[in-house]
CSV table of C-alpha atoms in Angstrom, one decimal:
chain,number,residue,atom,x,y,z
A,1,MET,CA,10.0,36.6,-36.6
A,2,TYR,CA,6.7,36.3,-38.4
A,3,TYR,CA,3.7,38.5,-37.3
A,4,TYR,CA,0.5,37.1,-37.5
A,5,ASN,CA,-3.3,39.1,-35.7
A,6,VAL,CA,-5.0,36.5,-34.1
A,7,ASN,CA,-9.1,37.7,-33.3
A,8,GLY,CA,-7.6,41.1,-32.4
A,9,ALA,CA,-4.1,40.0,-30.6
A,10,ALA,CA,-0.5,40.6,-31.7
A,11,LEU,CA,0.9,36.6,-32.0
A,12,ALA,CA,5.0,36.5,-33.1
A,13,SER,CA,6.4,34.0,-34.2
A,14,LEU,CA,9.9,32.8,-34.8
A,15,THR,CA,8.7,30.1,-37.6
A,16,PRO,CA,6.0,30.3,-39.8
A,17,LEU,CA,2.1,29.4,-38.7
A,18,GLU,CA,0.0,27.8,-40.6
A,19,GLY,CA,-3.9,28.6,-40.9
A,20,LEU,CA,-3.3,31.6,-38.9
A,21,GLY,CA,-4.1,34.2,-41.7
A,22,PRO,CA,-1.8,37.1,-43.9
A,23,GLU,CA,1.4,38.1,-41.8
A,24,VAL,CA,1.0,42.0,-40.2
A,25,GLU,CA,3.7,44.1,-39.0
A,26,PRO,CA,5.0,44.4,-36.0
A,27,SER,CA,3.2,45.0,-33.6
A,28,ASN,CA,4.4,47.4,-30.9
A,29,SER,CA,0.6,47.4,-28.5
A,30,TRP,CA,1.0,46.9,-25.0
A,31,ARG,CA,0.1,43.0,-24.4
A,32,LEU,CA,2.4,40.9,-27.5
A,33,PHE,CA,1.6,36.0,-27.2
A,34,ALA,CA,4.8,35.0,-29.0
A,35,ALA,CA,3.5,31.6,-30.6
A,36,VAL,CA,6.1,28.1,-27.9
A,37,PRO,CA,6.5,24.7,-29.5
A,38,GLY,CA,5.4,22.7,-26.3
A,39,ASP,CA,3.2,18.8,-26.2
A,40,PRO,CA,-0.2,20.0,-26.1
A,41,VAL,CA,-0.6,17.8,-22.7
A,42,LEU,CA,2.4,17.9,-20.9
A,43,GLY,CA,3.4,21.2,-21.9
A,44,ARG,CA,3.2,24.3,-20.0
A,45,GLY,CA,-0.1,26.4,-21.8
A,46,SER,CA,1.7,29.9,-22.0
A,47,PHE,CA,3.3,31.6,-19.1
A,48,LYS,CA,5.4,35.6,-19.1
A,49,VAL,CA,8.7,35.5,-20.5
A,50,ASN,CA,11.9,36.2,-19.1
A,51,GLN,CA,14.8,35.7,-21.7
A,52,PRO,CA,15.3,35.3,-25.0
A,53,GLY,CA,15.6,31.4,-24.9
A,54,GLN,CA,12.4,30.4,-22.7
A,55,LEU,CA,11.0,31.0,-26.3
A,56,LEU,CA,12.6,27.6,-27.4
A,57,ALA,CA,13.2,26.1,-24.0
A,58,GLY,CA,10.2,27.3,-21.6
A,59,HIS,CA,8.3,24.5,-20.0
A,60,GLY,CA,11.9,22.0,-18.6
A,61,LEU,CA,13.4,22.3,-15.7
A,62,GLU,CA,15.5,25.2,-17.9
A,63,THR,CA,13.6,27.6,-17.7
A,64,LEU,CA,14.9,28.6,-14.2
A,65,ASP,CA,18.1,28.8,-15.1
A,66,ALA,CA,19.0,31.5,-18.4
A,67,SER,CA,22.8,29.3,-17.7
A,68,ARG,CA,20.8,26.3,-20.0
A,69,LEU,CA,18.8,29.0,-22.1
A,70,PRO,CA,19.1,28.7,-25.7
A,71,CYS,CA,21.4,32.2,-26.2
A,72,PHE,CA,20.2,34.6,-29.1
A,73,ASP,CA,22.9,37.7,-28.1
A,74,ASN,CA,25.6,36.0,-30.9
A,75,GLY,CA,23.1,36.8,-33.3
A,76,PRO,CA,21.1,33.3,-34.5
A,77,VAL,CA,19.8,30.7,-32.6
A,78,ALA,CA,20.4,27.1,-34.8
A,79,ALA,CA,17.1,24.7,-34.3
A,80,ALA,CA,15.7,21.1,-36.1
A,81,LEU,CA,11.8,21.4,-36.2
A,82,SER,CA,9.5,18.9,-36.6
A,83,ASP,CA,11.0,17.5,-40.4
A,84,GLY,CA,14.7,16.5,-39.0
A,85,THR,CA,16.0,19.9,-41.1
A,86,THR,CA,17.8,22.7,-38.9
A,87,VAL,CA,16.9,26.5,-39.4
A,88,PRO,CA,19.2,29.7,-38.1
A,89,LEU,CA,16.3,31.8,-36.0
A,90,GLU,CA,17.0,34.9,-34.9
A,91,LEU,CA,14.9,37.7,-33.0
A,92,ASP,CA,13.5,41.2,-33.9
A,93,GLU,CA,14.1,44.3,-32.0
A,94,THR,CA,10.5,45.1,-31.6
A,95,VAL,CA,10.4,40.8,-29.3
A,96,ARG,CA,13.5,42.0,-27.3
A,97,GLN,CA,11.9,45.1,-26.5
A,98,ALA,CA,9.1,43.7,-25.5
A,99,ILE,CA,10.6,40.9,-23.4
A,100,ALA,CA,12.9,43.8,-21.3
A,101,ASP,CA,9.5,45.8,-20.8
A,102,GLY,CA,7.8,42.4,-19.6
A,103,ARG,CA,4.9,42.0,-21.8
A,104,ILE,CA,5.2,39.3,-23.9
A,105,THR,CA,3.8,36.2,-22.9
A,106,ALA,CA,4.2,33.1,-24.8
A,107,VAL,CA,1.1,30.8,-26.1
A,108,ASN,CA,1.6,27.0,-26.5
A,109,THR,CA,-0.4,27.1,-29.2
A,110,SER,CA,-0.1,22.8,-30.3
A,111,ARG,CA,-2.7,22.4,-27.4
A,112,PRO,CA,-6.1,22.8,-27.9
A,113,GLY,CA,-7.6,25.8,-27.2
A,114,TRP,CA,-4.4,28.0,-27.4
A,115,GLU,CA,-7.0,30.6,-29.2
A,116,GLU,CA,-8.9,31.5,-25.2
A,117,ILE,CA,-5.5,33.0,-23.9
A,118,LEU,CA,-4.8,35.9,-25.8
A,119,LYS,CA,-8.2,36.8,-25.4
A,120,TRP,CA,-7.6,35.9,-21.0
A,121,SER,CA,-6.4,39.3,-19.1
A,122,PRO,CA,-6.4,39.6,-15.0
A,123,LYS,CA,-9.6,40.6,-13.4
A,124,ALA,CA,-8.8,44.0,-11.3
A,125,GLY,CA,-10.4,44.9,-8.1
A,126,LYS,CA,-10.0,42.4,-4.8
A,127,LYS,CA,-11.3,38.4,-5.6
A,128,ARG,CA,-13.6,36.3,-4.6
A,129,VAL,CA,-12.0,32.8,-2.6
A,130,ASN,CA,-14.2,29.9,-1.8
A,131,ILE,CA,-12.8,27.0,0.3
A,132,LEU,CA,-14.0,24.0,0.7
A,133,ALA,CA,-13.5,22.1,4.3
A,134,ILE,CA,-12.8,23.3,7.0
A,135,GLY,CA,-11.3,21.3,9.3
A,136,ASP,CA,-8.3,21.8,10.5
A,137,VAL,CA,-6.0,23.4,8.6
A,138,GLY,CA,-9.4,25.0,6.7
A,139,SER,CA,-10.2,27.2,9.3
A,140,THR,CA,-6.9,28.1,10.3
A,141,LEU,CA,-6.3,29.2,7.2
A,142,LEU,CA,-9.9,30.8,7.0
A,143,THR,CA,-9.1,32.7,10.0
A,144,GLY,CA,-5.6,33.8,8.4
A,145,LEU,CA,-7.0,35.0,4.4
A,146,LYS,CA,-10.0,37.4,7.3
A,147,LEU,CA,-7.4,39.1,9.0
A,148,LEU,CA,-4.8,39.3,6.8
A,149,GLY,CA,-7.2,39.5,3.2
A,150,GLY,CA,-9.3,42.6,2.9
A,151,ASP,CA,-7.2,44.7,1.0
A,152,VAL,CA,-7.5,41.9,-1.8
A,153,ILE,CA,-10.2,39.7,-0.9
A,154,SER,CA,-13.9,40.7,-1.4
A,155,SER,CA,-15.7,37.7,-0.1
A,156,ILE,CA,-14.7,34.3,1.5
A,157,GLY,CA,-16.8,31.7,0.1
A,158,ILE,CA,-17.3,28.4,3.3
A,159,CYS,CA,-17.7,24.7,2.0
A,160,ASP,CA,-18.4,21.9,4.3
A,161,LEU,CA,-20.1,18.1,4.0
A,162,SER,CA,-21.2,19.2,7.5
A,163,SER,CA,-23.4,22.2,7.9
A,164,GLN,CA,-22.9,22.3,11.8
A,165,ILE,CA,-19.5,22.7,10.9
A,166,THR,CA,-19.5,25.8,8.2
A,167,ASP,CA,-22.5,28.0,10.9
A,168,ARG,CA,-20.2,27.4,13.1
A,169,TRP,CA,-17.4,29.3,11.5
A,170,GLU,CA,-19.6,31.9,9.7
A,171,PHE,CA,-21.0,32.4,13.8
A,172,GLU,CA,-17.2,32.8,14.5
A,173,MET,CA,-16.1,34.8,12.2
A,174,GLY,CA,-18.8,37.0,11.4
A,175,GLN,CA,-17.8,38.0,14.9
A,176,ILE,CA,-14.7,39.3,14.4
A,177,SER,CA,-14.5,42.9,13.6
A,178,LEU,CA,-12.5,46.0,14.7
A,179,PRO,CA,-14.0,48.4,16.4
A,180,TRP,CA,-15.4,51.2,14.4
A,181,ASN,CA,-14.4,50.2,11.4
A,182,TYR,CA,-17.2,47.5,10.8
A,183,ASP,CA,-16.6,45.9,6.5
A,184,ALA,CA,-11.7,46.8,7.3
A,185,PHE,CA,-12.4,43.3,6.9
A,186,PRO,CA,-13.4,41.1,3.8
A,187,GLU,CA,-16.8,38.6,5.4
A,188,VAL,CA,-17.6,35.0,5.5
A,189,GLU,CA,-20.6,32.8,4.0
A,190,VAL,CA,-21.4,29.3,3.6
A,191,VAL,CA,-21.8,28.8,0.2
A,192,ALA,CA,-23.0,25.1,-1.5
A,193,PRO,CA,-21.7,23.2,-3.6
A,194,GLU,CA,-23.2,24.2,-6.8
A,195,ASP,CA,-22.0,27.1,-6.5
A,196,LEU,CA,-18.3,27.0,-5.4
A,197,PHE,CA,-16.6,28.2,-8.8
A,198,ASP,CA,-19.0,30.8,-8.8
A,199,CYS,CA,-15.9,33.1,-7.7
A,200,ASP,CA,-11.9,34.4,-8.5
A,201,MET,CA,-10.0,31.0,-6.5
A,202,PHE,CA,-11.0,28.3,-5.2
A,203,VAL,CA,-9.1,26.2,-2.6
A,204,PHE,CA,-8.6,23.2,-1.8
A,205,VAL,CA,-8.4,21.5,1.7
A,206,ALA,CA,-10.3,18.8,1.2
A,207,SER,CA,-9.1,15.6,3.0
A,208,LYS,CA,-10.7,11.4,3.4
A,209,GLY,CA,-8.5,11.5,6.6
A,210,ILE,CA,-5.0,11.7,7.9
A,211,PRO,CA,-2.8,9.0,10.0
A,212,PRO,CA,-4.1,9.7,13.7
A,213,VAL,CA,-0.9,10.9,15.8
A,214,GLY,CA,0.9,7.1,17.2
A,215,SER,CA,0.5,6.0,14.2
A,216,GLN,CA,3.1,3.4,12.6
A,217,VAL,CA,2.4,5.8,8.7
A,218,LYS,CA,5.5,7.4,7.6
A,219,ASP,CA,4.8,9.0,4.2
A,220,VAL,CA,1.6,10.5,5.9
A,221,ARG,CA,1.7,12.6,2.8
A,222,MET,CA,1.6,9.8,-0.3
A,223,TYR,CA,-1.1,7.4,2.5
A,224,GLN,CA,-3.6,10.6,1.9
A,225,PHE,CA,-2.7,10.4,-2.0
A,226,GLU,CA,-5.3,7.8,-3.3
A,227,ASN,CA,-8.6,9.0,-1.2
A,228,ASN,CA,-7.8,12.9,-1.9
A,229,ALA,CA,-7.3,12.4,-5.2
A,230,LYS,CA,-10.5,10.7,-5.8
A,231,ILE,CA,-12.8,14.3,-4.6
A,232,VAL,CA,-10.0,15.8,-6.5
A,233,ALA,CA,-11.2,14.6,-9.6
A,234,HIS,CA,-14.9,15.4,-9.3
A,235,TYR,CA,-14.7,19.1,-8.3
A,236,ALA,CA,-11.4,19.2,-11.3
A,237,LYS,CA,-14.9,17.6,-13.6
A,238,MET,CA,-17.1,20.1,-11.7
A,239,ALA,CA,-14.5,23.2,-12.8
A,240,ARG,CA,-14.3,22.2,-16.1
A,241,ALA,CA,-18.4,21.9,-16.5
A,242,ALA,CA,-18.7,25.4,-14.7
A,243,ARG,CA,-15.9,26.0,-17.3
A,244,PHE,CA,-13.8,28.1,-14.4
A,245,GLN,CA,-11.9,30.5,-15.2
A,246,GLY,CA,-9.9,31.3,-12.1
A,247,LEU,CA,-7.3,29.8,-10.1
A,248,TRP,CA,-7.2,26.4,-8.7
A,249,CYS,CA,-5.2,26.1,-5.0
A,250,ALA,CA,-4.1,22.6,-4.0
A,251,VAL,CA,-3.8,22.9,0.0
A,252,SER,CA,-4.1,18.9,0.4
A,253,ASP,CA,-2.0,15.8,1.0
A,254,PRO,CA,0.4,15.7,-1.4
A,255,VAL,CA,0.0,19.5,-2.4
A,256,ASP,CA,2.0,18.7,-5.4
A,257,PRO,CA,0.6,15.0,-7.2
A,258,LEU,CA,-2.8,16.8,-6.3
A,259,ALA,CA,-2.6,19.5,-8.5
A,260,LYS,CA,-1.4,17.7,-12.2
A,261,THR,CA,-4.7,14.8,-10.6
A,262,ALA,CA,-7.1,18.4,-11.0
A,263,TYR,CA,-5.7,19.0,-14.5
A,264,LEU,CA,-5.4,15.7,-16.5
A,265,GLU,CA,-9.1,15.0,-14.6
A,266,SER,CA,-10.5,18.3,-15.8
A,267,ASN,CA,-9.7,17.9,-19.5
A,268,GLN,CA,-11.5,14.7,-20.0
A,269,ASP,CA,-13.8,14.1,-21.5
A,270,GLU,CA,-16.5,11.4,-20.8
A,271,ASN,CA,-14.6,8.4,-22.4
A,272,GLY,CA,-11.9,9.7,-20.3
A,273,VAL,CA,-9.8,11.2,-23.2
A,274,PHE,CA,-7.4,14.5,-22.8
A,275,ASP,CA,-9.1,17.1,-24.8
A,276,GLY,CA,-8.2,20.1,-22.7
A,277,LYS,CA,-11.0,21.9,-22.6
A,278,GLY,CA,-10.5,22.0,-18.8
A,279,LEU,CA,-8.2,24.3,-16.6
A,280,ARG,CA,-5.3,25.1,-17.9
A,281,PRO,CA,-1.4,24.3,-16.8
A,282,GLU,CA,-1.0,27.7,-15.7
A,283,GLN,CA,-5.2,28.4,-13.7
A,284,ILE,CA,-3.5,25.3,-11.2
A,285,GLN,CA,-0.4,26.3,-8.2
A,286,GLY,CA,-0.3,24.0,-5.7
A,287,PHE,CA,1.0,25.1,-2.6
A,288,GLY,CA,3.1,23.0,0.5
A,289,LEU,CA,6.0,25.3,-0.3
A,290,GLY,CA,5.4,27.4,1.7
A,291,VAL,CA,5.9,26.4,4.4
A,292,MET,CA,9.0,24.3,3.9
A,293,ASN,CA,11.1,26.7,3.3
A,294,ALA,CA,10.0,28.3,5.9
A,295,ARG,CA,11.0,26.0,8.0
A,296,ALA,CA,14.2,26.2,6.9
A,297,ALA,CA,14.7,29.2,8.0
A,298,TYR,CA,13.1,29.5,11.4
A,299,PHE,CA,16.1,25.4,11.2
A,300,ALA,CA,18.6,28.4,10.0
A,301,LYS,CA,17.8,31.3,13.2
A,302,ARG,CA,19.3,28.7,15.1
A,303,ASP,CA,22.8,27.5,13.9
A,304,GLU,CA,24.9,30.6,12.5
A,305,LYS,CA,26.3,27.6,9.7
A,306,LEU,CA,22.8,27.8,8.3
A,307,ALA,CA,22.4,31.1,8.0
A,308,SER,CA,23.4,31.6,5.1
A,309,PHE,CA,19.6,30.5,3.3
A,310,LEU,CA,18.4,33.8,4.9
A,311,SER,CA,19.1,35.8,2.4
A,312,GLU,CA,20.3,33.9,-0.7
A,313,GLY,CA,18.9,30.4,-0.1
A,314,ARG,CA,15.8,28.9,-2.4
A,315,SER,CA,13.3,25.6,-1.5
A,316,PHE,CA,12.6,23.6,-4.7
A,317,GLY,CA,10.3,20.9,-5.1
A,318,PRO,CA,7.5,18.8,-3.6
A,319,HIS,CA,6.0,19.5,-0.2
A,320,GLY,CA,7.5,15.9,0.8
A,321,THR,CA,10.1,13.1,-0.3
A,322,GLY,CA,11.7,15.9,-2.9
A,323,LEU,CA,12.1,18.3,-1.6
A,324,PHE,CA,15.2,20.1,-1.7
A,325,ILE,CA,16.2,23.7,0.6
A,326,ALA,CA,19.8,25.4,-0.8
A,327,ASN,CA,21.6,26.9,1.9
A,328,SER,CA,23.1,29.4,-1.0
A,329,ILE,CA,22.5,30.0,-5.1
A,330,ASP,CA,25.8,32.0,-5.0
A,331,HIS,CA,27.7,29.6,-1.9
A,332,TYR,CA,26.9,26.7,-3.1
A,333,ASP,CA,27.3,24.1,-0.1
A,334,GLU,CA,26.4,20.6,-0.9
A,335,ALA,CA,26.6,19.1,2.8
A,336,LEU,CA,25.0,22.2,4.5
A,337,SER,CA,21.9,22.0,2.0
A,338,GLN,CA,21.6,18.2,2.4
A,339,GLU,CA,21.2,18.8,6.1
A,340,LEU,CA,18.7,22.7,6.1
A,341,THR,CA,17.1,19.9,3.4
A,342,HIS,CA,17.5,17.3,6.3
A,343,LEU,CA,16.5,19.7,9.5
A,344,THR,CA,13.9,20.8,7.4
A,345,VAL,CA,11.2,17.8,5.2
A,346,THR,CA,11.4,15.5,9.4
A,347,ALA,CA,9.5,19.1,11.0
A,348,ASN,CA,6.9,17.5,10.5
A,349,LEU,CA,8.0,14.2,12.4
A,350,LYS,CA,8.7,15.6,15.4
A,351,MET,CA,5.5,17.8,16.2
A,352,ARG,CA,4.0,14.5,15.8
A,353,GLU,CA,6.9,13.3,18.5
A,354,ILE,CA,5.8,16.3,20.4
A,355,GLY,CA,2.7,14.6,20.3
A,356,PHE,CA,0.5,16.9,17.3
A,357,LYS,CA,-0.6,17.3,14.1
A,358,PRO,CA,1.7,20.3,11.5
A,359,TYR,CA,-1.0,21.9,10.6
A,360,VAL,CA,-1.3,25.0,11.7
A,361,ALA,CA,2.2,26.4,10.0
A,362,PRO,CA,1.5,24.3,7.0
A,363,ALA,CA,-2.3,26.0,7.4
A,364,LEU,CA,-0.9,29.4,7.4
A,365,SER,CA,2.4,29.6,5.9
A,366,SER,CA,1.7,27.6,2.6
A,367,GLY,CA,-2.0,28.4,2.9
A,368,ALA,CA,-2.3,31.8,3.5
A,369,LEU,CA,0.6,33.7,3.9
A,370,SER,CA,0.8,32.7,0.3
A,371,LEU,CA,-2.6,32.5,-1.5
A,372,LEU,CA,-2.4,36.5,-0.8
A,373,LEU,CA,0.4,36.7,-1.8
A,374,THR,CA,-1.0,35.1,-5.0
A,375,LEU,CA,-3.5,36.9,-5.2
A,376,ARG,CA,-1.4,40.4,-4.8
A,377,GLY,CA,0.6,39.9,-7.5
A,378,GLU,CA,4.4,39.1,-5.8
A,379,TRP,CA,6.7,36.4,-5.2
A,380,HIS,CA,6.2,33.1,-3.0
A,381,CYS,CA,6.1,29.9,-2.7
A,382,GLY,CA,4.1,27.2,-5.0
A,383,SER,CA,4.3,24.5,-7.3
A,384,VAL,CA,3.3,25.5,-10.9
A,385,PHE,CA,3.7,23.0,-13.6
A,386,LEU,CA,7.4,22.9,-15.5
A,387,ASP,CA,8.1,19.5,-17.3
A,388,GLY,CA,5.1,18.1,-17.5
A,389,VAL,CA,4.7,17.7,-13.4
A,390,TYR,CA,3.7,20.3,-10.3
A,391,MET,CA,7.3,21.4,-8.9
A,392,GLY,CA,8.0,24.2,-6.7
A,393,VAL,CA,9.0,27.2,-6.3
A,394,LYS,CA,9.5,30.7,-6.6
A,395,ASN,CA,7.2,32.8,-8.8
A,396,ARG,CA,3.7,35.4,-8.8
A,397,TYR,CA,1.2,36.2,-11.2
A,398,THR,CA,1.7,38.8,-13.2
A,399,PRO,CA,-0.3,41.3,-16.1
A,400,ALA,CA,2.1,38.6,-18.7
A,401,GLY,CA,0.6,35.8,-17.0
A,402,LEU,CA,2.4,33.6,-14.8
A,403,GLU,CA,6.0,34.0,-14.1
A,404,THR,CA,8.3,31.5,-12.4
A,405,GLU,CA,11.9,33.6,-10.9
A,406,LEU,CA,15.2,33.0,-13.7
A,407,LEU,CA,18.1,32.8,-11.6
A,408,PRO,CA,21.7,33.6,-14.0
A,409,ARG,CA,22.9,30.3,-12.5
A,410,ILE,CA,22.0,26.7,-11.0
A,411,PRO,CA,24.7,25.3,-9.7
A,412,ASP,CA,25.5,21.7,-11.5
A,413,PRO,CA,24.8,20.1,-8.1
A,414,LEU,CA,21.5,21.7,-6.7
A,415,PHE,CA,20.5,21.1,-10.8
A,416,GLY,CA,20.4,17.8,-10.3
A,417,HIS,CA,18.4,17.8,-7.5
A,418,ILE,CA,15.6,20.2,-8.6
A,419,ARG,CA,15.9,17.3,-11.4
A,420,GLU,CA,15.4,14.1,-9.2
A,421,ALA,CA,13.1,15.5,-7.5
A,422,ALA,CA,10.7,16.3,-11.2
A,423,GLU,CA,10.9,12.6,-11.6
A,424,HIS,CA,10.6,11.2,-7.8
A,425,LEU,CA,7.3,14.1,-9.1
A,426,LYS,CA,6.7,12.3,-12.7
A,427,THR,CA,6.8,8.0,-10.8
A,428,ILE,CA,4.0,9.1,-8.7
A,429,LEU,CA,1.4,10.6,-11.4
């Protein structure tokens, strides 16, 4: 291993790095960063390292599966350098211990401005949350955050094109309180568009429009993409201009492509050239998988043969086409998983058949509940940047950065479905 002091931060690397000054002694400080190779645009910015193999393969889908990662257990790992030569790479005890302690953050040193990550540390205390658009989804999400978020939210700002709507919801929310404990819930206030990014968590719930119940549109989410992407681009550029350092949360449909839109648009200069000066990949997350996971649980509770999902199952992929529900990781069954996936993906159509827009469960399961788990640093379902797309997986934010669940082994058929989902998302954006 090679060690460098970069503006006071300890950086380790499996290979020598140029331009960082002389090597230094291994660091035993709590926070240790590790340089990892990666694409400057489609690679991850930073992430918590769970397993040594992620130092060599931390950007793709294999980072979810320990059995598919390079293994250092039996000595050095052979790796090809940019000049075509192959060299053995070996970990030292300092890095091994840092990984075991959960205190090492991988940094993509190919990404412009990567040095800024070395200065980052999570903000302590309660967080300010700003919500854009208070329609059906936004108002339901707002109610959930108001009632359940007093432990992690300091205040909530709301913004909408209609001042009548924001005035209404400020008035309504202000009248929700416990008797004699009037500060138990976060205060809600109207925020001007120019102040939207004066917060720790920005929640994008804006939408150009949803097809009415009874319309012939089969894929409602993709119908919304073109128009909603234009809105996302505008606010992504606002986040860039504000040098926003918080978390951008995409809740509007289609969640996953809109998350990537926010990433790409915020990192383009006035000529449309990617410069890496906007939102980092890990600053953006799509919140659509939570309700799909909850829908799978709904059906699993009502059919004994699907019940394994409740204790052993997982959900992967986007909020819509490409989603895949695994009945179990340890006892994977392709037929049961396909059945549960179909029930989950078509659940919103069932609600439309009943005669209602399916927005309450998404606003709470994907929205309020998942956002609160995020703020608490707990495991939740959300779309994070992997393999060049925003992929829905189990994840959490930690003091060492964004952590994705690392499973011991993902069955080959299931991993194939996850890869298919990623390839589908790449065809969109």
